[in-house]
């Protein structure tokens, strides 16, 4: 009798592979849809900002370097609005960066992204910040440079590989801006 009961018992199926594969395919399709929508939103934002002029390039001779820094470029926003990212002309692309400050302006070299140059007369302010374009760092962990491009004021955020350099950059940039402002006012 025990042998016949044991022979009749059968273990239940543990896994329903068809249902599991169906859920997995559905999840992959959902993630792909979300990614596609984010990409379309990024492209739409670029279209809305298409009135922004082309970025200036560095002149042939910028003069000797006052300061240089390597680090990360975290993005650019409309001045004073740290979440209003500017994506036109590649300004929204985070990347490594090499900054060089000269009397002519600030040269921003970004491997794998669009380089640009901020002429000295376009510089407006430099300060230590903690966030830009959705990226939040520790207090004073970000060098924020405000500059004019066309009829728009832009904040660009940089983080040095050696954060102790930020204070020197802020002081040097603001001294340079104040000197050019006084010179223009005397004319």
mmCIF file of the C-alpha atoms, coordinates in Angstrom:
data_MODEL
# 
_entry.id   MODEL 
# 
loop_
_atom_site.group_PDB 
_atom_site.id 
_atom_site.type_symbol 
_atom_site.label_atom_id 
_atom_site.label_alt_id 
_atom_site.label_comp_id 
_atom_site.label_asym_id 
_atom_site.label_entity_id 
_atom_site.label_seq_id 
_atom_site.pdbx_PDB_ins_code 
_atom_site.Cartn_x 
_atom_site.Cartn_y 
_atom_site.Cartn_z 
_atom_site.occupancy 
_atom_site.B_iso_or_equiv 
_atom_site.pdbx_formal_charge 
_atom_site.auth_seq_id 
_atom_site.auth_comp_id 
_atom_site.auth_asym_id 
_atom_site.auth_atom_id 
_atom_site.pdbx_PDB_model_num 
ATOM 1   C CA . UNK A 1 1   ? 0.000  0.000   0.000   1.00 0.00 ? 1   UNK A CA 1 
ATOM 2   C CA . UNK A 1 2   ? 2.794  2.505   0.876   1.00 0.00 ? 2   UNK A CA 1 
ATOM 3   C CA . UNK A 1 3   ? 4.554  1.643   -2.349  1.00 0.00 ? 3   UNK A CA 1 
ATOM 4   C CA . UNK A 1 4   ? 1.469  2.412   -4.429  1.00 0.00 ? 4   UNK A CA 1 
ATOM 5   C CA . UNK A 1 5   ? 0.915  5.773   -2.660  1.00 0.00 ? 5   UNK A CA 1 
ATOM 6   C CA . UNK A 1 6   ? 4.557  6.707   -3.248  1.00 0.00 ? 6   UNK A CA 1 
ATOM 7   C CA . UNK A 1 7   ? 4.302  5.772   -6.910  1.00 0.00 ? 7   UNK A CA 1 
ATOM 8   C CA . UNK A 1 8   ? 1.200  7.938   -7.385  1.00 0.00 ? 8   UNK A CA 1 
ATOM 9   C CA . UNK A 1 9   ? 2.748  11.054  -5.780  1.00 0.00 ? 9   UNK A CA 1 
ATOM 10  C CA . UNK A 1 10  ? 4.337  13.427  -8.192  1.00 0.00 ? 10  UNK A CA 1 
ATOM 11  C CA . UNK A 1 11  ? 6.158  16.683  -7.426  1.00 0.00 ? 11  UNK A CA 1 
ATOM 12  C CA . UNK A 1 12  ? 4.550  19.897  -8.617  1.00 0.00 ? 12  UNK A CA 1 
ATOM 13  C CA . UNK A 1 13  ? 6.179  22.034  -11.311 1.00 0.00 ? 13  UNK A CA 1 
ATOM 14  C CA . UNK A 1 14  ? 8.319  24.581  -9.544  1.00 0.00 ? 14  UNK A CA 1 
ATOM 15  C CA . UNK A 1 15  ? 8.780  27.089  -12.312 1.00 0.00 ? 15  UNK A CA 1 
ATOM 16  C CA . UNK A 1 16  ? 6.415  28.281  -15.010 1.00 0.00 ? 16  UNK A CA 1 
ATOM 17  C CA . UNK A 1 17  ? 9.047  29.278  -17.578 1.00 0.00 ? 17  UNK A CA 1 
ATOM 18  C CA . UNK A 1 18  ? 6.597  30.712  -20.088 1.00 0.00 ? 18  UNK A CA 1 
ATOM 19  C CA . UNK A 1 19  ? 5.202  33.198  -17.551 1.00 0.00 ? 19  UNK A CA 1 
ATOM 20  C CA . UNK A 1 20  ? 8.653  34.124  -16.321 1.00 0.00 ? 20  UNK A CA 1 
ATOM 21  C CA . UNK A 1 21  ? 9.952  34.781  -19.845 1.00 0.00 ? 21  UNK A CA 1 
ATOM 22  C CA . UNK A 1 22  ? 6.806  36.802  -20.619 1.00 0.00 ? 22  UNK A CA 1 
ATOM 23  C CA . UNK A 1 23  ? 7.387  39.034  -17.577 1.00 0.00 ? 23  UNK A CA 1 
ATOM 24  C CA . UNK A 1 24  ? 11.067 39.445  -18.472 1.00 0.00 ? 24  UNK A CA 1 
ATOM 25  C CA . UNK A 1 25  ? 10.267 40.465  -22.062 1.00 0.00 ? 25  UNK A CA 1 
ATOM 26  C CA . UNK A 1 26  ? 7.635  42.904  -20.753 1.00 0.00 ? 26  UNK A CA 1 
ATOM 27  C CA . UNK A 1 27  ? 10.140 44.442  -18.332 1.00 0.00 ? 27  UNK A CA 1 
ATOM 28  C CA . UNK A 1 28  ? 12.778 44.839  -21.049 1.00 0.00 ? 28  UNK A CA 1 
ATOM 29  C CA . UNK A 1 29  ? 10.220 46.511  -23.336 1.00 0.00 ? 29  UNK A CA 1 
ATOM 30  C CA . UNK A 1 30  ? 9.140  48.861  -20.526 1.00 0.00 ? 30  UNK A CA 1 
ATOM 31  C CA . UNK A 1 31  ? 12.764 49.878  -19.793 1.00 0.00 ? 31  UNK A CA 1 
ATOM 32  C CA . UNK A 1 32  ? 13.377 50.431  -23.521 1.00 0.00 ? 32  UNK A CA 1 
ATOM 33  C CA . UNK A 1 33  ? 10.261 52.637  -23.731 1.00 0.00 ? 33  UNK A CA 1 
ATOM 34  C CA . UNK A 1 34  ? 11.360 54.742  -20.741 1.00 0.00 ? 34  UNK A CA 1 
ATOM 35  C CA . UNK A 1 35  ? 14.845 55.137  -22.230 1.00 0.00 ? 35  UNK A CA 1 
ATOM 36  C CA . UNK A 1 36  ? 13.384 56.157  -25.610 1.00 0.00 ? 36  UNK A CA 1 
ATOM 37  C CA . UNK A 1 37  ? 11.098 58.741  -23.952 1.00 0.00 ? 37  UNK A CA 1 
ATOM 38  C CA . UNK A 1 38  ? 14.043 60.211  -22.014 1.00 0.00 ? 38  UNK A CA 1 
ATOM 39  C CA . UNK A 1 39  ? 16.073 60.463  -25.230 1.00 0.00 ? 39  UNK A CA 1 
ATOM 40  C CA . UNK A 1 40  ? 13.203 62.169  -27.053 1.00 0.00 ? 40  UNK A CA 1 
ATOM 41  C CA . UNK A 1 41  ? 12.844 64.633  -24.154 1.00 0.00 ? 41  UNK A CA 1 
ATOM 42  C CA . UNK A 1 42  ? 16.564 65.436  -24.364 1.00 0.00 ? 42  UNK A CA 1 
ATOM 43  C CA . UNK A 1 43  ? 16.279 66.039  -28.129 1.00 0.00 ? 43  UNK A CA 1 
ATOM 44  C CA . UNK A 1 44  ? 13.153 68.182  -27.619 1.00 0.00 ? 44  UNK A CA 1 
ATOM 45  C CA . UNK A 1 45  ? 14.966 70.332  -25.036 1.00 0.00 ? 45  UNK A CA 1 
ATOM 46  C CA . UNK A 1 46  ? 17.782 70.819  -27.574 1.00 0.00 ? 46  UNK A CA 1 
ATOM 47  C CA . UNK A 1 47  ? 15.233 71.913  -30.178 1.00 0.00 ? 47  UNK A CA 1 
ATOM 48  C CA . UNK A 1 48  ? 13.709 74.440  -27.752 1.00 0.00 ? 48  UNK A CA 1 
ATOM 49  C CA . UNK A 1 49  ? 17.187 75.871  -27.093 1.00 0.00 ? 49  UNK A CA 1 
ATOM 50  C CA . UNK A 1 50  ? 18.168 76.054  -30.774 1.00 0.00 ? 50  UNK A CA 1 
ATOM 51  C CA . UNK A 1 51  ? 18.169 79.876  -30.621 1.00 0.00 ? 51  UNK A CA 1 
ATOM 52  C CA . UNK A 1 52  ? 21.411 79.703  -28.601 1.00 0.00 ? 52  UNK A CA 1 
ATOM 53  C CA . UNK A 1 53  ? 24.288 80.840  -30.870 1.00 0.00 ? 53  UNK A CA 1 
ATOM 54  C CA . UNK A 1 54  ? 27.163 78.524  -31.771 1.00 0.00 ? 54  UNK A CA 1 
ATOM 55  C CA . UNK A 1 55  ? 29.781 78.203  -29.042 1.00 0.00 ? 55  UNK A CA 1 
ATOM 56  C CA . UNK A 1 56  ? 32.912 80.304  -29.521 1.00 0.00 ? 56  UNK A CA 1 
ATOM 57  C CA . UNK A 1 57  ? 36.202 78.541  -30.215 1.00 0.00 ? 57  UNK A CA 1 
ATOM 58  C CA . UNK A 1 58  ? 39.569 79.518  -28.771 1.00 0.00 ? 58  UNK A CA 1 
ATOM 59  C CA . UNK A 1 59  ? 41.605 82.044  -30.760 1.00 0.00 ? 59  UNK A CA 1 
ATOM 60  C CA . UNK A 1 60  ? 44.966 80.976  -32.196 1.00 0.00 ? 60  UNK A CA 1 
ATOM 61  C CA . UNK A 1 61  ? 46.958 82.832  -29.545 1.00 0.00 ? 61  UNK A CA 1 
ATOM 62  C CA . UNK A 1 62  ? 45.358 83.067  -26.125 1.00 0.00 ? 62  UNK A CA 1 
ATOM 63  C CA . UNK A 1 63  ? 48.518 84.106  -24.318 1.00 0.00 ? 63  UNK A CA 1 
ATOM 64  C CA . UNK A 1 64  ? 50.171 82.513  -21.296 1.00 0.00 ? 64  UNK A CA 1 
ATOM 65  C CA . UNK A 1 65  ? 48.084 80.469  -18.894 1.00 0.00 ? 65  UNK A CA 1 
ATOM 66  C CA . UNK A 1 66  ? 47.171 82.074  -15.568 1.00 0.00 ? 66  UNK A CA 1 
ATOM 67  C CA . UNK A 1 67  ? 45.613 78.880  -14.194 1.00 0.00 ? 67  UNK A CA 1 
ATOM 68  C CA . UNK A 1 68  ? 44.926 75.388  -15.458 1.00 0.00 ? 68  UNK A CA 1 
ATOM 69  C CA . UNK A 1 69  ? 42.854 72.599  -14.014 1.00 0.00 ? 69  UNK A CA 1 
ATOM 70  C CA . UNK A 1 70  ? 41.771 69.090  -14.915 1.00 0.00 ? 70  UNK A CA 1 
ATOM 71  C CA . UNK A 1 71  ? 38.576 67.581  -13.605 1.00 0.00 ? 71  UNK A CA 1 
ATOM 72  C CA . UNK A 1 72  ? 34.955 67.089  -14.619 1.00 0.00 ? 72  UNK A CA 1 
ATOM 73  C CA . UNK A 1 73  ? 32.465 69.260  -16.461 1.00 0.00 ? 73  UNK A CA 1 
ATOM 74  C CA . UNK A 1 74  ? 29.033 68.731  -14.870 1.00 0.00 ? 74  UNK A CA 1 
ATOM 75  C CA . UNK A 1 75  ? 26.899 70.781  -17.243 1.00 0.00 ? 75  UNK A CA 1 
ATOM 76  C CA . UNK A 1 76  ? 25.493 74.204  -17.917 1.00 0.00 ? 76  UNK A CA 1 
ATOM 77  C CA . UNK A 1 77  ? 22.214 75.771  -16.851 1.00 0.00 ? 77  UNK A CA 1 
ATOM 78  C CA . UNK A 1 78  ? 20.386 79.044  -17.217 1.00 0.00 ? 78  UNK A CA 1 
ATOM 79  C CA . UNK A 1 79  ? 22.071 81.387  -14.710 1.00 0.00 ? 79  UNK A CA 1 
ATOM 80  C CA . UNK A 1 80  ? 20.536 81.158  -11.259 1.00 0.00 ? 80  UNK A CA 1 
ATOM 81  C CA . UNK A 1 81  ? 18.390 78.128  -12.143 1.00 0.00 ? 81  UNK A CA 1 
ATOM 82  C CA . UNK A 1 82  ? 20.522 75.124  -11.256 1.00 0.00 ? 82  UNK A CA 1 
ATOM 83  C CA . UNK A 1 83  ? 18.016 72.574  -12.626 1.00 0.00 ? 83  UNK A CA 1 
ATOM 84  C CA . UNK A 1 84  ? 17.330 74.233  -16.014 1.00 0.00 ? 84  UNK A CA 1 
ATOM 85  C CA . UNK A 1 85  ? 19.948 72.279  -17.975 1.00 0.00 ? 85  UNK A CA 1 
ATOM 86  C CA . UNK A 1 86  ? 21.108 73.617  -21.335 1.00 0.00 ? 86  UNK A CA 1 
ATOM 87  C CA . UNK A 1 87  ? 21.626 70.786  -23.823 1.00 0.00 ? 87  UNK A CA 1 
ATOM 88  C CA . UNK A 1 88  ? 22.084 72.759  -27.068 1.00 0.00 ? 88  UNK A CA 1 
ATOM 89  C CA . UNK A 1 89  ? 25.518 72.516  -28.699 1.00 0.00 ? 89  UNK A CA 1 
ATOM 90  C CA . UNK A 1 90  ? 26.597 69.737  -26.347 1.00 0.00 ? 90  UNK A CA 1 
ATOM 91  C CA . UNK A 1 91  ? 26.530 71.889  -23.202 1.00 0.00 ? 91  UNK A CA 1 
ATOM 92  C CA . UNK A 1 92  ? 24.470 69.237  -21.402 1.00 0.00 ? 92  UNK A CA 1 
ATOM 93  C CA . UNK A 1 93  ? 27.031 66.459  -21.861 1.00 0.00 ? 93  UNK A CA 1 
ATOM 94  C CA . UNK A 1 94  ? 28.993 65.605  -18.724 1.00 0.00 ? 94  UNK A CA 1 
ATOM 95  C CA . UNK A 1 95  ? 32.627 64.850  -19.446 1.00 0.00 ? 95  UNK A CA 1 
ATOM 96  C CA . UNK A 1 96  ? 36.235 65.119  -18.379 1.00 0.00 ? 96  UNK A CA 1 
ATOM 97  C CA . UNK A 1 97  ? 37.592 68.648  -18.775 1.00 0.00 ? 97  UNK A CA 1 
ATOM 98  C CA . UNK A 1 98  ? 40.831 70.590  -19.044 1.00 0.00 ? 98  UNK A CA 1 
ATOM 99  C CA . UNK A 1 99  ? 40.359 74.281  -18.133 1.00 0.00 ? 99  UNK A CA 1 
ATOM 100 C CA . UNK A 1 100 ? 42.894 76.945  -18.985 1.00 0.00 ? 100 UNK A CA 1 
ATOM 101 C CA . UNK A 1 101 ? 42.448 80.566  -17.928 1.00 0.00 ? 101 UNK A CA 1 
ATOM 102 C CA . UNK A 1 102 ? 44.314 83.239  -19.899 1.00 0.00 ? 102 UNK A CA 1 
ATOM 103 C CA . UNK A 1 103 ? 43.909 86.985  -20.407 1.00 0.00 ? 103 UNK A CA 1 
ATOM 104 C CA . UNK A 1 104 ? 41.810 86.139  -23.492 1.00 0.00 ? 104 UNK A CA 1 
ATOM 105 C CA . UNK A 1 105 ? 39.331 84.011  -21.528 1.00 0.00 ? 105 UNK A CA 1 
ATOM 106 C CA . UNK A 1 106 ? 38.551 80.498  -20.344 1.00 0.00 ? 106 UNK A CA 1 
ATOM 107 C CA . UNK A 1 107 ? 39.360 77.595  -22.667 1.00 0.00 ? 107 UNK A CA 1 
ATOM 108 C CA . UNK A 1 108 ? 37.224 74.509  -21.970 1.00 0.00 ? 108 UNK A CA 1 
ATOM 109 C CA . UNK A 1 109 ? 38.639 71.364  -23.591 1.00 0.00 ? 109 UNK A CA 1 
ATOM 110 C CA . UNK A 1 110 ? 36.433 68.285  -23.265 1.00 0.00 ? 110 UNK A CA 1 
ATOM 111 C CA . UNK A 1 111 ? 37.674 64.961  -24.691 1.00 0.00 ? 111 UNK A CA 1 
ATOM 112 C CA . UNK A 1 112 ? 34.746 63.206  -26.343 1.00 0.00 ? 112 UNK A CA 1 
ATOM 113 C CA . UNK A 1 113 ? 32.528 66.305  -26.242 1.00 0.00 ? 113 UNK A CA 1 
ATOM 114 C CA . UNK A 1 114 ? 32.379 69.741  -27.850 1.00 0.00 ? 114 UNK A CA 1 
ATOM 115 C CA . UNK A 1 115 ? 35.138 72.126  -26.719 1.00 0.00 ? 115 UNK A CA 1 
ATOM 116 C CA . UNK A 1 116 ? 34.281 75.779  -26.223 1.00 0.00 ? 116 UNK A CA 1 
ATOM 117 C CA . UNK A 1 117 ? 35.863 79.057  -25.240 1.00 0.00 ? 117 UNK A CA 1 
ATOM 118 C CA . UNK A 1 118 ? 34.477 81.740  -22.932 1.00 0.00 ? 118 UNK A CA 1 
ATOM 119 C CA . UNK A 1 119 ? 35.940 85.130  -23.902 1.00 0.00 ? 119 UNK A CA 1 
ATOM 120 C CA . UNK A 1 120 ? 37.116 87.290  -20.986 1.00 0.00 ? 120 UNK A CA 1 
ATOM 121 C CA . UNK A 1 121 ? 34.516 89.962  -21.776 1.00 0.00 ? 121 UNK A CA 1 
ATOM 122 C CA . UNK A 1 122 ? 31.742 87.333  -21.485 1.00 0.00 ? 122 UNK A CA 1 
ATOM 123 C CA . UNK A 1 123 ? 32.747 86.251  -17.956 1.00 0.00 ? 123 UNK A CA 1 
ATOM 124 C CA . UNK A 1 124 ? 30.378 87.618  -15.294 1.00 0.00 ? 124 UNK A CA 1 
ATOM 125 C CA . UNK A 1 125 ? 31.054 85.824  -11.997 1.00 0.00 ? 125 UNK A CA 1 
ATOM 126 C CA . UNK A 1 126 ? 32.693 82.803  -10.385 1.00 0.00 ? 126 UNK A CA 1 
ATOM 127 C CA . UNK A 1 127 ? 31.568 81.195  -7.156  1.00 0.00 ? 127 UNK A CA 1 
ATOM 128 C CA . UNK A 1 128 ? 31.698 77.998  -5.154  1.00 0.00 ? 128 UNK A CA 1 
ATOM 129 C CA . UNK A 1 129 ? 28.506 76.016  -5.420  1.00 0.00 ? 129 UNK A CA 1 
ATOM 130 C CA . UNK A 1 130 ? 27.170 72.652  -4.449  1.00 0.00 ? 130 UNK A CA 1 
ATOM 131 C CA . UNK A 1 131 ? 24.908 71.727  -7.322  1.00 0.00 ? 131 UNK A CA 1 
ATOM 132 C CA . UNK A 1 132 ? 24.211 72.181  -11.017 1.00 0.00 ? 132 UNK A CA 1 
ATOM 133 C CA . UNK A 1 133 ? 22.068 70.387  -13.600 1.00 0.00 ? 133 UNK A CA 1 
ATOM 134 C CA . UNK A 1 134 ? 20.789 67.841  -11.114 1.00 0.00 ? 134 UNK A CA 1 
ATOM 135 C CA . UNK A 1 135 ? 24.270 66.999  -9.786  1.00 0.00 ? 135 UNK A CA 1 
ATOM 136 C CA . UNK A 1 136 ? 24.697 67.765  -6.085  1.00 0.00 ? 136 UNK A CA 1 
ATOM 137 C CA . UNK A 1 137 ? 28.107 67.763  -4.407  1.00 0.00 ? 137 UNK A CA 1 
ATOM 138 C CA . UNK A 1 138 ? 29.398 68.827  -1.015  1.00 0.00 ? 138 UNK A CA 1 
ATOM 139 C CA . UNK A 1 139 ? 29.305 72.536  -0.125  1.00 0.00 ? 139 UNK A CA 1 
ATOM 140 C CA . UNK A 1 140 ? 31.966 74.355  -2.183  1.00 0.00 ? 140 UNK A CA 1 
ATOM 141 C CA . UNK A 1 141 ? 32.653 71.226  -4.225  1.00 0.00 ? 141 UNK A CA 1 
ATOM 142 C CA . UNK A 1 142 ? 31.798 72.875  -7.520  1.00 0.00 ? 142 UNK A CA 1 
ATOM 143 C CA . UNK A 1 143 ? 33.309 75.812  -9.406  1.00 0.00 ? 143 UNK A CA 1 
ATOM 144 C CA . UNK A 1 144 ? 30.402 77.659  -11.035 1.00 0.00 ? 144 UNK A CA 1 
ATOM 145 C CA . UNK A 1 145 ? 31.300 80.162  -13.753 1.00 0.00 ? 145 UNK A CA 1 
ATOM 146 C CA . UNK A 1 146 ? 28.593 82.568  -14.950 1.00 0.00 ? 146 UNK A CA 1 
ATOM 147 C CA . UNK A 1 147 ? 29.059 83.886  -18.484 1.00 0.00 ? 147 UNK A CA 1 
ATOM 148 C CA . UNK A 1 148 ? 27.091 85.634  -21.207 1.00 0.00 ? 148 UNK A CA 1 
ATOM 149 C CA . UNK A 1 149 ? 26.392 83.910  -24.507 1.00 0.00 ? 149 UNK A CA 1 
ATOM 150 C CA . UNK A 1 150 ? 24.207 85.758  -26.935 1.00 0.00 ? 150 UNK A CA 1 
ATOM 151 C CA . UNK A 1 151 ? 21.421 87.304  -24.859 1.00 0.00 ? 151 UNK A CA 1 
ATOM 152 C CA . UNK A 1 152 ? 21.527 84.525  -22.257 1.00 0.00 ? 152 UNK A CA 1 
ATOM 153 C CA . UNK A 1 153 ? 23.448 84.215  -18.977 1.00 0.00 ? 153 UNK A CA 1 
ATOM 154 C CA . UNK A 1 154 ? 24.778 80.698  -18.420 1.00 0.00 ? 154 UNK A CA 1 
ATOM 155 C CA . UNK A 1 155 ? 26.171 78.929  -15.341 1.00 0.00 ? 155 UNK A CA 1 
ATOM 156 C CA . UNK A 1 156 ? 28.717 76.197  -16.104 1.00 0.00 ? 156 UNK A CA 1 
ATOM 157 C CA . UNK A 1 157 ? 29.814 73.797  -13.368 1.00 0.00 ? 157 UNK A CA 1 
ATOM 158 C CA . UNK A 1 158 ? 33.287 72.304  -13.045 1.00 0.00 ? 158 UNK A CA 1 
ATOM 159 C CA . UNK A 1 159 ? 34.846 70.085  -10.388 1.00 0.00 ? 159 UNK A CA 1 
ATOM 160 C CA . UNK A 1 160 ? 38.611 69.903  -10.120 1.00 0.00 ? 160 UNK A CA 1 
ATOM 161 C CA . UNK A 1 161 ? 40.421 66.655  -9.424  1.00 0.00 ? 161 UNK A CA 1 
ATOM 162 C CA . UNK A 1 162 ? 41.884 68.651  -6.507  1.00 0.00 ? 162 UNK A CA 1 
ATOM 163 C CA . UNK A 1 163 ? 38.955 70.544  -4.951  1.00 0.00 ? 163 UNK A CA 1 
ATOM 164 C CA . UNK A 1 164 ? 41.333 72.809  -2.989  1.00 0.00 ? 164 UNK A CA 1 
ATOM 165 C CA . UNK A 1 165 ? 42.001 74.648  -6.293  1.00 0.00 ? 165 UNK A CA 1 
ATOM 166 C CA . UNK A 1 166 ? 38.448 75.992  -6.486  1.00 0.00 ? 166 UNK A CA 1 
ATOM 167 C CA . UNK A 1 167 ? 39.052 78.942  -4.155  1.00 0.00 ? 167 UNK A CA 1 
ATOM 168 C CA . UNK A 1 168 ? 42.050 80.126  -6.195  1.00 0.00 ? 168 UNK A CA 1 
ATOM 169 C CA . UNK A 1 169 ? 39.990 79.886  -9.376  1.00 0.00 ? 169 UNK A CA 1 
ATOM 170 C CA . UNK A 1 170 ? 37.108 81.894  -7.878  1.00 0.00 ? 170 UNK A CA 1 
ATOM 171 C CA . UNK A 1 171 ? 39.468 84.624  -6.633  1.00 0.00 ? 171 UNK A CA 1 
ATOM 172 C CA . UNK A 1 172 ? 41.409 84.840  -9.916  1.00 0.00 ? 172 UNK A CA 1 
ATOM 173 C CA . UNK A 1 173 ? 38.304 84.843  -12.124 1.00 0.00 ? 173 UNK A CA 1 
ATOM 174 C CA . UNK A 1 174 ? 36.500 87.471  -10.027 1.00 0.00 ? 174 UNK A CA 1 
ATOM 175 C CA . UNK A 1 175 ? 39.618 89.706  -9.945  1.00 0.00 ? 175 UNK A CA 1 
ATOM 176 C CA . UNK A 1 176 ? 39.869 89.388  -13.722 1.00 0.00 ? 176 UNK A CA 1 
ATOM 177 C CA . UNK A 1 177 ? 36.157 90.223  -14.135 1.00 0.00 ? 177 UNK A CA 1 
ATOM 178 C CA . UNK A 1 178 ? 36.364 93.211  -11.775 1.00 0.00 ? 178 UNK A CA 1 
ATOM 179 C CA . UNK A 1 179 ? 39.401 94.617  -13.619 1.00 0.00 ? 179 UNK A CA 1 
ATOM 180 C CA . UNK A 1 180 ? 37.702 94.360  -17.003 1.00 0.00 ? 180 UNK A CA 1 
ATOM 181 C CA . UNK A 1 181 ? 34.515 95.946  -15.599 1.00 0.00 ? 181 UNK A CA 1 
ATOM 182 C CA . UNK A 1 182 ? 36.468 98.915  -14.181 1.00 0.00 ? 182 UNK A CA 1 
ATOM 183 C CA . UNK A 1 183 ? 38.332 99.330  -17.468 1.00 0.00 ? 183 UNK A CA 1 
ATOM 184 C CA . UNK A 1 184 ? 35.097 99.347  -19.470 1.00 0.00 ? 184 UNK A CA 1 
ATOM 185 C CA . UNK A 1 185 ? 33.515 101.844 -17.065 1.00 0.00 ? 185 UNK A CA 1 
ATOM 186 C CA . UNK A 1 186 ? 36.441 104.245 -17.524 1.00 0.00 ? 186 UNK A CA 1 
ATOM 187 C CA . UNK A 1 187 ? 35.914 104.449 -21.289 1.00 0.00 ? 187 UNK A CA 1 
# 
